[in-house]
Coordinates of C-alpha atoms and ligand atoms in Angstrom, one line a residue:
X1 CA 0.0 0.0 0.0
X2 CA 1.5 3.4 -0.5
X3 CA 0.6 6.4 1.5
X4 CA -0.1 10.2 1.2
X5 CA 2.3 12.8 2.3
X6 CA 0.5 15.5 4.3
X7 CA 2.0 18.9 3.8
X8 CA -0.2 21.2 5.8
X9 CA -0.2 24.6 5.2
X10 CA -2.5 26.1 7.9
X11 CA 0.8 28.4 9.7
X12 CA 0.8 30.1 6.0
X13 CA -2.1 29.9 3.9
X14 CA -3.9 29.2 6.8
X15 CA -2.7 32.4 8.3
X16 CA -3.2 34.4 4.8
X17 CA -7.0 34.1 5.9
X18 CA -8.7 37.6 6.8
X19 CA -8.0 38.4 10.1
X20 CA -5.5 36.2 11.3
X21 CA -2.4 36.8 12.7
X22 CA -0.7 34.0 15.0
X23 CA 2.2 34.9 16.8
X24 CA 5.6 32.5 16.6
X25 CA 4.9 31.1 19.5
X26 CA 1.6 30.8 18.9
X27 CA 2.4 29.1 15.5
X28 CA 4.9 26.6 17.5
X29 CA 1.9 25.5 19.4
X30 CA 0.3 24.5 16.5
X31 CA 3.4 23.0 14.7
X32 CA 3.5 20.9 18.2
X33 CA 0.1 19.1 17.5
X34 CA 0.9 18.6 13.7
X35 CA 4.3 17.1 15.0
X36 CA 2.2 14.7 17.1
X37 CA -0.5 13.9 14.5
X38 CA 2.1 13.3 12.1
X39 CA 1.9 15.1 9.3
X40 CA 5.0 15.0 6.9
X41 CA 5.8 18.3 6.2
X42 CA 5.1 21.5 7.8
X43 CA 4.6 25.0 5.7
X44 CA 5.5 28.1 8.4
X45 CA 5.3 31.0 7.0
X46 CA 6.5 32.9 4.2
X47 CA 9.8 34.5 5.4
X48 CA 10.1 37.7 3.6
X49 CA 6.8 38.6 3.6
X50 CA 7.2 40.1 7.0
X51 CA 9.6 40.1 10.4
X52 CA 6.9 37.7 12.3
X53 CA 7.0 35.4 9.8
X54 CA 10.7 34.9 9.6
X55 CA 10.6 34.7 13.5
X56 CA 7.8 32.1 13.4
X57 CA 9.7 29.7 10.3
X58 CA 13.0 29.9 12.0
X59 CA 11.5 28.8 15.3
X60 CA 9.5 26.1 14.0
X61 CA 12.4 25.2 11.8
X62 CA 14.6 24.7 15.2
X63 CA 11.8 22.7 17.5
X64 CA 10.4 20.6 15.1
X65 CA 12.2 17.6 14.6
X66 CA 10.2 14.9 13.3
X67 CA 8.3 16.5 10.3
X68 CA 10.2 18.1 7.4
X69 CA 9.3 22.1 7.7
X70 CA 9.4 24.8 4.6
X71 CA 9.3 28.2 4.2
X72 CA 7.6 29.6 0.8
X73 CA 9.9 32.1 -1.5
X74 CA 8.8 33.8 -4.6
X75 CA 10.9 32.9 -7.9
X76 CA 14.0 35.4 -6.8
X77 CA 17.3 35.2 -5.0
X78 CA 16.4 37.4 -2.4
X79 CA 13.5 35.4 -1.2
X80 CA 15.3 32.5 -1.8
X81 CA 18.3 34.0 0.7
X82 CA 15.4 35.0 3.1
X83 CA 13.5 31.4 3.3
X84 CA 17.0 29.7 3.4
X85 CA 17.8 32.0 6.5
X86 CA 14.9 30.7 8.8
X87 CA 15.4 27.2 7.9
X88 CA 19.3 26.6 7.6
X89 CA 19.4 25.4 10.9
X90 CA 16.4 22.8 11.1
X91 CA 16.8 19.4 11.3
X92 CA 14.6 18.4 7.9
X93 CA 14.3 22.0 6.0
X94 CA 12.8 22.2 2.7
X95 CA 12.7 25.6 0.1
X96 CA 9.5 25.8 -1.5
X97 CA 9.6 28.2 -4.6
X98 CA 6.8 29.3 -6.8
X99 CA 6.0 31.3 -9.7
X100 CA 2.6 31.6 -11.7
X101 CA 2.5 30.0 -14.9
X102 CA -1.0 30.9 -16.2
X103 CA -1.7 32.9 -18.9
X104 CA -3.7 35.5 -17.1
X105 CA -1.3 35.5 -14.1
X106 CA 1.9 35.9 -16.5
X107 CA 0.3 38.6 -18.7
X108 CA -1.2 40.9 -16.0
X109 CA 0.6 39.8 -12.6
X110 CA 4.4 39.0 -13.9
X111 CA 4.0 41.1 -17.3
X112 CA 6.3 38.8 -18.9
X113 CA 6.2 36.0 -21.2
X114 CA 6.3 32.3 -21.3
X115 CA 9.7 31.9 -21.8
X116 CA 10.7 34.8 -19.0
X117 CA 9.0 32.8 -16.5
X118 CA 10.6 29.5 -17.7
X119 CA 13.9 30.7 -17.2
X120 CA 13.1 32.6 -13.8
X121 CA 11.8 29.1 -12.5
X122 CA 14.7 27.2 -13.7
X123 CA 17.0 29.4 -12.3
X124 CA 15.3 30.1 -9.1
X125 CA 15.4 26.1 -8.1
X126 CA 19.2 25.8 -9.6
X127 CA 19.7 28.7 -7.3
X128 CA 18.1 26.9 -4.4
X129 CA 19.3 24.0 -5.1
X130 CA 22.8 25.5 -3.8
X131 CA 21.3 25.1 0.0
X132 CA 19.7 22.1 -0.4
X133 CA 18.6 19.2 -2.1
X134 CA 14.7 18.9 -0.6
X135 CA 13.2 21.7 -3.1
X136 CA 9.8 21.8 -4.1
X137 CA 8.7 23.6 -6.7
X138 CA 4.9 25.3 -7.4
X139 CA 3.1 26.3 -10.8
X140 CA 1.2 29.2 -9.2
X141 CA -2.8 28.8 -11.0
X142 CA -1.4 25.8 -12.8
X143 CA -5.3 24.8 -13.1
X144 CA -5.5 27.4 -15.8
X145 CA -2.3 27.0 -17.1
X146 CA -1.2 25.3 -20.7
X147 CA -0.5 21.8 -19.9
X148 CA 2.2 21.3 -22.2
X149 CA 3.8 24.6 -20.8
X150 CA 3.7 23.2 -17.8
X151 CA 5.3 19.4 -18.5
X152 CA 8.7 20.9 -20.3
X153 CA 8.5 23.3 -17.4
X154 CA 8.3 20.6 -15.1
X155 CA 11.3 17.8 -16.8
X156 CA 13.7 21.3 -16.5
X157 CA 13.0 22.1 -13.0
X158 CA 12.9 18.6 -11.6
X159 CA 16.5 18.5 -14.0
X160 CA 17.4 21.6 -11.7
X161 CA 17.1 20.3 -8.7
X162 CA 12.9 20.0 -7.7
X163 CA 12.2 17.0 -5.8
X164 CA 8.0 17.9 -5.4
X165 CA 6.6 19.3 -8.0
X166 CA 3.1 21.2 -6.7
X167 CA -0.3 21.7 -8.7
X168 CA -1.9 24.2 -7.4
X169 CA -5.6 24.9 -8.0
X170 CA -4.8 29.0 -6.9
X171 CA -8.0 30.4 -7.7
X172 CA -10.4 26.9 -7.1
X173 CA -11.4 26.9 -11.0
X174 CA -10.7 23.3 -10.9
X175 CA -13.7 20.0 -10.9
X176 CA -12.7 16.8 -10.1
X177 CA -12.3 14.9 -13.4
X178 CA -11.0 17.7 -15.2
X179 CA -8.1 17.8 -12.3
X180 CA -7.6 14.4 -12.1
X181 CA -6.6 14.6 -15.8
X182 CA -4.4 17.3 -15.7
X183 CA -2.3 15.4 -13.1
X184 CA -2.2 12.2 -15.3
X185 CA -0.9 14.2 -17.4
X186 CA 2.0 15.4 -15.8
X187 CA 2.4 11.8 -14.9
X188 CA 2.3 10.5 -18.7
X189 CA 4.1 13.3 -20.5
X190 CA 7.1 14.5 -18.0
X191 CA 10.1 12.7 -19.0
X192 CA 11.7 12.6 -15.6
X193 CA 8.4 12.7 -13.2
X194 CA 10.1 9.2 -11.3
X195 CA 12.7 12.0 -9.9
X196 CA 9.9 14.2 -8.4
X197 CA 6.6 13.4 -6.2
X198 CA 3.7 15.2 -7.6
X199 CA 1.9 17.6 -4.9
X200 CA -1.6 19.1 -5.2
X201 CA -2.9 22.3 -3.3
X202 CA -6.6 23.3 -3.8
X203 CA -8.7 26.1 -3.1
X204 CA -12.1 25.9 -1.8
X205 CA -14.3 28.7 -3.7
X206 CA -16.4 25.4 -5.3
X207 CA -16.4 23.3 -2.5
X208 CA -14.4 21.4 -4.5
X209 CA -11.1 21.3 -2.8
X210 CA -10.9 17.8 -1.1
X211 CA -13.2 16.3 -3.8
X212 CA -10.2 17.9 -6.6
X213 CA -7.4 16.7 -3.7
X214 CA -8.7 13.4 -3.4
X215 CA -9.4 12.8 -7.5
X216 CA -5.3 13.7 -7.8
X217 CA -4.7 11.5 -5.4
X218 CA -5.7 8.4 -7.6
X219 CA -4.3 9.7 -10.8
X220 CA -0.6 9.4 -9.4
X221 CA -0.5 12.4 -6.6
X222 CA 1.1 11.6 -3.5
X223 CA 1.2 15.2 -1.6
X224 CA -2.1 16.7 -0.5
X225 CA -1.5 20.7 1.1
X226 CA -4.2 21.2 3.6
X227 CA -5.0 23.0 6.5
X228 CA -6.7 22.5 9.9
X229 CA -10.3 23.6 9.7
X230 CA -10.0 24.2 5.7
X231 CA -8.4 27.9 7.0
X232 CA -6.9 29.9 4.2
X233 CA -7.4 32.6 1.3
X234 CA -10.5 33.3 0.3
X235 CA -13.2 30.2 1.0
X236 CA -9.8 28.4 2.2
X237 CA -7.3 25.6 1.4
X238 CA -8.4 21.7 1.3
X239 CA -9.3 20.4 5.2
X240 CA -6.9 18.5 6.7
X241 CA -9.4 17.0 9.0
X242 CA -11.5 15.5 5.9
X243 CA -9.0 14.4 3.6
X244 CA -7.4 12.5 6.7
X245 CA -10.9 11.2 7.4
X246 CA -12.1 10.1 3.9
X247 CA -8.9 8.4 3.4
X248 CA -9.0 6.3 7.3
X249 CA -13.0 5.7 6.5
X250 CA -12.8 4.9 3.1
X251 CA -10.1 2.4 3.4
X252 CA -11.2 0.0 1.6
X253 CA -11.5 2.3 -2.1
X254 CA -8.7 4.3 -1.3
X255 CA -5.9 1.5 -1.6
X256 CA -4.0 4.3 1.1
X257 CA -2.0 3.7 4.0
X258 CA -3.1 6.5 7.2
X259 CA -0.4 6.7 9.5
X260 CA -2.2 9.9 11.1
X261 CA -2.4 10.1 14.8
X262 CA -6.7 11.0 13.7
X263 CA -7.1 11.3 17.6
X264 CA -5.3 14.7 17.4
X265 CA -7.8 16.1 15.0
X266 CA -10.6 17.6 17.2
X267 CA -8.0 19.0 19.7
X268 CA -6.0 20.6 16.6
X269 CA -9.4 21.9 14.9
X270 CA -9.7 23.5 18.8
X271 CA -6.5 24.7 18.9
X272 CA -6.5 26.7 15.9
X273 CA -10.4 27.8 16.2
X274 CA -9.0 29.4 19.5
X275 CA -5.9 30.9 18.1
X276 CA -7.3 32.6 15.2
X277 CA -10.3 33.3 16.2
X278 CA -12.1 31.8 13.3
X279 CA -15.1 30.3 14.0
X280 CA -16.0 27.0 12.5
X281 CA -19.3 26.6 10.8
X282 CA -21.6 23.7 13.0
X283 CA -22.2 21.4 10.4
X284 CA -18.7 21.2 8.8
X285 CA -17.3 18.1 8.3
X286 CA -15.8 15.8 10.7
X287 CA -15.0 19.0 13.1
X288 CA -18.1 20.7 13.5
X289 CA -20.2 21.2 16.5
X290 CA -23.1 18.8 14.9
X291 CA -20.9 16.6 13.0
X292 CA -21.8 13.4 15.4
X293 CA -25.2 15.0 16.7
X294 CA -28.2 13.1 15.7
X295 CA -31.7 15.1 15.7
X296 CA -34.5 12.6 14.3
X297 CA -35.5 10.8 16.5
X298 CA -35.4 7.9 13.8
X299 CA -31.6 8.5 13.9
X300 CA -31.8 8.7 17.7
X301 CA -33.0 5.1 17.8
X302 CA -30.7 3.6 15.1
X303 CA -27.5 4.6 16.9
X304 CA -28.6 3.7 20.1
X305 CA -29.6 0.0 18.9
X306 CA -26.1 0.0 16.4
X307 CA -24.1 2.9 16.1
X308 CA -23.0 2.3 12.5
X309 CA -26.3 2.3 11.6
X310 CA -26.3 6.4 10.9
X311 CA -22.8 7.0 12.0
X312 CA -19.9 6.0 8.8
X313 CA -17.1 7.6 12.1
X314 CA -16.8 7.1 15.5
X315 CA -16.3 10.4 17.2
X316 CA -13.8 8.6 19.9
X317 CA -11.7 8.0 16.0
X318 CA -10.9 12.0 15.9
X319 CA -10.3 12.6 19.7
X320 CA -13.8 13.3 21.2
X321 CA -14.3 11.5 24.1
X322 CA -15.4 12.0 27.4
X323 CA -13.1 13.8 28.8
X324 CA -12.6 12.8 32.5
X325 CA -9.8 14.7 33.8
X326 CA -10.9 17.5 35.7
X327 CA -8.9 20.2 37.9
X328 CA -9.8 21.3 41.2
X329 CA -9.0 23.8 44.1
X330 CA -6.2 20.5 45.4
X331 CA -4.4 20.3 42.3
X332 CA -1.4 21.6 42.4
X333 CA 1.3 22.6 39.9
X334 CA 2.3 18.8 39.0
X335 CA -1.4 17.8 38.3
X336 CA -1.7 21.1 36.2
X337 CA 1.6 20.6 34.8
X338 CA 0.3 16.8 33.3
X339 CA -2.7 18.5 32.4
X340 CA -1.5 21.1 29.9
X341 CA 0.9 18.6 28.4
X342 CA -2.2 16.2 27.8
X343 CA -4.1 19.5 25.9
X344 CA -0.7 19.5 23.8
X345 CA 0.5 22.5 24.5
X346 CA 3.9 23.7 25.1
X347 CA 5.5 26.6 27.3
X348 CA 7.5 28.5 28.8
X349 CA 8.2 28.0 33.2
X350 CA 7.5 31.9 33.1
X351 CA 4.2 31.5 31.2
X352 CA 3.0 28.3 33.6
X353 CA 3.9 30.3 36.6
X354 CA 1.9 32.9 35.7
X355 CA -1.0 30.3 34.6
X356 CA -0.7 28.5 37.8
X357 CA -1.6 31.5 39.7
X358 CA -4.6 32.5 37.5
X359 CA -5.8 29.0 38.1
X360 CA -5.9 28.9 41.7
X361 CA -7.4 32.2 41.6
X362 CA -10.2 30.4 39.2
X363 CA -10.0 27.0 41.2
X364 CA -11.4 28.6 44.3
X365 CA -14.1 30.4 42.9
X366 CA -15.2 27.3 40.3
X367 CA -14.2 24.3 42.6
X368 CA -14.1 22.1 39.0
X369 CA -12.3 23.1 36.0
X370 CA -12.6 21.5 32.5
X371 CA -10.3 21.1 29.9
X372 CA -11.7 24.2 27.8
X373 CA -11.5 26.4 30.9
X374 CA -7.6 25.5 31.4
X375 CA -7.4 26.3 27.7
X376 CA -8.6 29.4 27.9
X377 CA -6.6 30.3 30.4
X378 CA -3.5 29.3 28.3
X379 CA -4.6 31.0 25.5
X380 CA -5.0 34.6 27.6
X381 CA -1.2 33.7 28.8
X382 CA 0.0 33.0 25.0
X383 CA -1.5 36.3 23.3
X384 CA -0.2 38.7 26.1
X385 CA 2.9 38.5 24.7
X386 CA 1.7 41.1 21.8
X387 CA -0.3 42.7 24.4
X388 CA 0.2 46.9 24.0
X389 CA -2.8 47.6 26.1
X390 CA -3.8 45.6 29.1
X391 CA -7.4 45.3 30.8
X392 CA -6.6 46.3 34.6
X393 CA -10.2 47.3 35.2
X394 CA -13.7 47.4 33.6
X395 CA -17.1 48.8 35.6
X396 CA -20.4 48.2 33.5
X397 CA -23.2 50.3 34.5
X398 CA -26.7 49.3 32.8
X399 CA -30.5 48.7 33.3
X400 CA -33.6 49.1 32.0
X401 CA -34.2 52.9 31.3
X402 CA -30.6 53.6 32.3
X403 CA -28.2 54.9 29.7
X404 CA -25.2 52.1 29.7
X405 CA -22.3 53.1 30.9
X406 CA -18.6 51.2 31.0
X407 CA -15.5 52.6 32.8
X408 CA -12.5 51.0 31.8
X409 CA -8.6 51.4 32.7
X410 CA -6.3 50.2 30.0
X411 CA -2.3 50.1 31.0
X412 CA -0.1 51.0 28.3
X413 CA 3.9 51.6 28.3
X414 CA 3.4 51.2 32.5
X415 CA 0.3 53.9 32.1
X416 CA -2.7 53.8 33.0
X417 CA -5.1 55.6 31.1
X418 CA -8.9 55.7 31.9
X419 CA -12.2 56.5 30.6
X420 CA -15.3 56.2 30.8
X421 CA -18.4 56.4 27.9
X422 CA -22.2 55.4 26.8
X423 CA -24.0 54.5 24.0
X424 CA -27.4 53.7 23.7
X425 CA -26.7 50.4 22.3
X426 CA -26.0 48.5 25.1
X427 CA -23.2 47.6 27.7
X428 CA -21.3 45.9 25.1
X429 CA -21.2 48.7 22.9
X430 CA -20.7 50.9 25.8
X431 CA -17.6 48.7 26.7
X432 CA -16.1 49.1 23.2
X433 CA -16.5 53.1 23.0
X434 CA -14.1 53.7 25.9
X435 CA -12.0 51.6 24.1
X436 CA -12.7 53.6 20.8
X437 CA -11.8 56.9 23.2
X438 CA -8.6 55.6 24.9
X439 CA -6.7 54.2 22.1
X440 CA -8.1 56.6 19.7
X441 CA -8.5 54.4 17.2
X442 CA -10.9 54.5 14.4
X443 CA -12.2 50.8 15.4
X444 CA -15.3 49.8 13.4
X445 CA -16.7 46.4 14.8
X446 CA -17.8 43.7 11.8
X447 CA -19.1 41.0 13.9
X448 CA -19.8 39.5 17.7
X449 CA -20.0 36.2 18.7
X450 CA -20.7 34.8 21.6
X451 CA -21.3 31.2 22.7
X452 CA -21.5 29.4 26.1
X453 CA -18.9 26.7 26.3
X454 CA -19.2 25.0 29.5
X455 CA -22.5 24.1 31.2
X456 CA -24.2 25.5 34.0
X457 CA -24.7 29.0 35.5
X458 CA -21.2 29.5 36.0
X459 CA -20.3 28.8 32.4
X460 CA -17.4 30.3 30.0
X461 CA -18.7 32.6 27.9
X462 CA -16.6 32.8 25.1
X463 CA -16.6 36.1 22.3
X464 CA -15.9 36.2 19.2
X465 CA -15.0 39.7 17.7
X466 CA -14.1 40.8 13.9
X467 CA -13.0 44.6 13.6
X468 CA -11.6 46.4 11.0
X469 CA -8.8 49.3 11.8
X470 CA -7.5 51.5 9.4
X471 CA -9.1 49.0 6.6
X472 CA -7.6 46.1 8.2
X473 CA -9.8 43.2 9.3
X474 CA -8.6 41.6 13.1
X475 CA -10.0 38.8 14.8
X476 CA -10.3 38.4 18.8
X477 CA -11.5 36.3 21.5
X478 CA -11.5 35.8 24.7
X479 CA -13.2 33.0 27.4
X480 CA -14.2 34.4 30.6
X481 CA -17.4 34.0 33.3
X482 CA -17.8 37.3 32.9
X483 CA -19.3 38.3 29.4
X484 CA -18.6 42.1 30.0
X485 CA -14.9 41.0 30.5
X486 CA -14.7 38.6 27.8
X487 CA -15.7 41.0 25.5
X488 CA -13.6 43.8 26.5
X489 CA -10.9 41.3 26.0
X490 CA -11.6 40.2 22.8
X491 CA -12.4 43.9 21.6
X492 CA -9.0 44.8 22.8
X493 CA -7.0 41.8 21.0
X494 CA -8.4 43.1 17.8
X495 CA -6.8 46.2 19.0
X496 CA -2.8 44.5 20.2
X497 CA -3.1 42.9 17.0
X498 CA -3.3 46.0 15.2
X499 CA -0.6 47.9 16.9
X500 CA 1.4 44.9 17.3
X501 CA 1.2 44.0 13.3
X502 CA 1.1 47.9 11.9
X503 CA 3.9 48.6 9.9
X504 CA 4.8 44.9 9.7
X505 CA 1.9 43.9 7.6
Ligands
ZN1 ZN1 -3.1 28.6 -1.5

């Protein structure tokens, strides 16, 4: 049986989605779980594109030891220099360098011809080829490219050095039997394709990107890019979770090996919902909220009598179980300790210090915490590091027939700087005005979310918060029993990120 290299994308594609920006150490959290669920090659970043990025490939590059990690770079020296910089001390780096090849994208994009890019490509991978041997190479919109351009533009690269060479479906133009062809293709009329693997990388804007991943797949692919949750430009990149999961269910058409750790996906998908703040639809595949829930009562009854009767996965398959561990006002720092490590994440003593304490604070007010609580508390600790402004106090004011008002002190640069505002439209709204006056930004909010993610009356209320500042779209959250708070919070990562990414991004 062979198998599928996973090359997941979700720490640069992923993170080309509006709104998010993940910190390195942020990103290394992720890189962690993909480590664990064993993916076989991890995409960072894009090193030149910005600072954070570099930071973020080079760290990942360093830590990450089992899984090959790669760093994109345009068709040019320079970026080329740049990628190589962040990786050249990893354990497995690889360069990835791409140029368009389309018609369109030559012509209007590139403004030069067919034979300009050819040699740009060439050369860029002979150049790379310099720092190392594990190069792949992409066709940028290759879906809309000339096929034969593309195979004598293929046999010279892989001659060059390229040891993947990537399909991308850019724009998500592509259907399923139309890609599936192109790829056999490449297979039947590239001289030298036994040198190279053939990768695929799809776009979501048909809903087509896993069916187009998977249809590759059995016409001689043997690299799918994904990422977590389907994140990524536009309507997003093909889902890691349901390729994984249509290849481990489907076992027995798919003549593929799965050598996934699939109980890391629902903790993963959680991971990177929290970190980016991007909400997941709840009847997506595999990962959504409703994807094992089971309404008619018709349904009801099958499962209970046979579960396979309505259900083609068991949830227990992608890591949703019961989960029994629970904290309490005896733990102490070795039972919290075991605790984050089983939630996968990974940090610093300073940062668990300074977690430990929150938690004791929370552990005598809450007697039980759950997993998502400790979580949340993690994920406050990880984005403070960007953190400009700082709650340090927050007063609402409301009622019926009362105008609401919110006092709020934010610290910034070790000042503290308060004020206090209404607006008609609530305590929420009241909250995000001071925050409007303070920073004196010119903050317009796109959306609010918020959702109860514990039970019980002292549940988590967790926010979700899309601004946009100076034209820029930021996305925030924040967990907290206190809905006032956790939307301050939220508000005001939308507002860190901002200052934190201006003049980077
Ligand atoms: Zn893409």
């Amino acid at each position: 049986m062979s198998r599928v290299k996973i090359f997941d994308t979700t720490l640069r594609d992923g993170e080309q989605s509006p709104g998010v920006s993940l910190l390195p150490e942020e990103k290394l959290n992720i890189a962690r779980l993909l480590e664990k669920l064993n993916v076989d090659v991890i995409e960072a970043g894009f090193p030149i594109a910005s600072p954070g990025d570099f930071e973020a490939v080079r760290l990942i590059a360093n830590e990450i030891k089992d899984v090959e990690v790669t760093g994109l770079a345009r068709a040019n020296k320079k970026d080329i220099d740049r990628a190589w910089d962040a990786l050249r001390n990893g354990t497995n780096p690889r360069i990835h360098v791409f140029i368009a090849t389309s018609p369109i994208h030559m012509k209007y994009k590139l403004q030069k011809s067919a034979g300009e890019v050819h040699k740009q490509a060439v050369e860029a991978v002979k150049y790379a080829a310099n720092y190392t041997k594990n190069i792949e190479f992409s066709a940028e919109d290759a879906s809309r490219s000339e096929p034969e351009f593309l195979y004598r533009l293929f046999e010279e690269v892989i001659d060059a050095g390229a040891r993947v060479i990537n399909i991308p479906d850019t724009v998500g133009y592509a259907v399923p039997h139309e890609f599936g062809n192109l790829i056999k293709g490449i297979k039947e009329n590239v001289s030298n394709i036994d040198r190279a693997e053939i990768s695929v990388h799809c776009h979501n804007d048909l809903g087509l990107a896993v069916a187009n991943s998977l249809e590759a797949l059995e016409n001689g692919a043997s690299q799918v890019e994904v990422a977590v949750n389907g994140i990524g430009e536009r309507a997003g990149n093909t889902a890691l979770e349901e390729i994984i999961m249509a290849l481990y269910t489907r076992k027995d058409y798919f003549d593929f090996e799965v050598v996934q750790d699939t109980t890391c996906i629902a903790r993963l998908s959680k991971m990177v919902t929290n970190l980016t703040g991007m909400l997941i639809q709840s009847n997506k595949a595999i990962v959504g909220d409703n994807a094992f829930a089971h309404e008619a009562g018709i349904h009801q009854d099958g499962v209970i009598k046979e579960r396979t009767t309505y259900e083609i996965m068991d949830a227990r398959t992608i890591g949703l179980k019961e989960n029994k561990l629970v904290l309490g006002k005896h733990s102490g720092r070795h039972a919290l300790r075991d605790f984050i490590a089983e939630l996968n994440y990974d940090l610093s003593e300073e940062n668990f210090e300074k977690i430990f304490v929150k938690f004791k604070k929370l552990a005598d007010k809450k007697k039980k915490l759950q997993p998502i609580e400790i979580e949340a508390l993690i994920n406050s600790q990880l984005k403070k590091k960007n953190n400009i402004y700082e709650l340090k106090y927050l007063s609402v004011n409301t009622g019926i027939d009362l105008l609401p008002t919110a006092t709020l002190k934010l610290e910034k640069d070790n000042k503290v700087l308060e004020k206090a505002a209404c607006s008609g439209d609530g305590p929420i709204d009241a909250i995000f005005q001071t925050i409007n006056e303070i920073t004196g930004l010119d903050i317009k909010l796109q959306s609010y979310r918020i959702n109860a993610i514990t039970e019980g009356r002292d549940a988590l209320g967790e926010v979700y918060v899309k601004s946009s500042i100076d034209g820029k779209i930021y996305l925030g959250n924040s967990a907290q029993t206190d809905i006032t708070e956790a939307s301050a919070r939220a508000y005001l990562e939308t507002v860190n990120k901002h200052m934190y990414y201006k003049g980077e991004r």
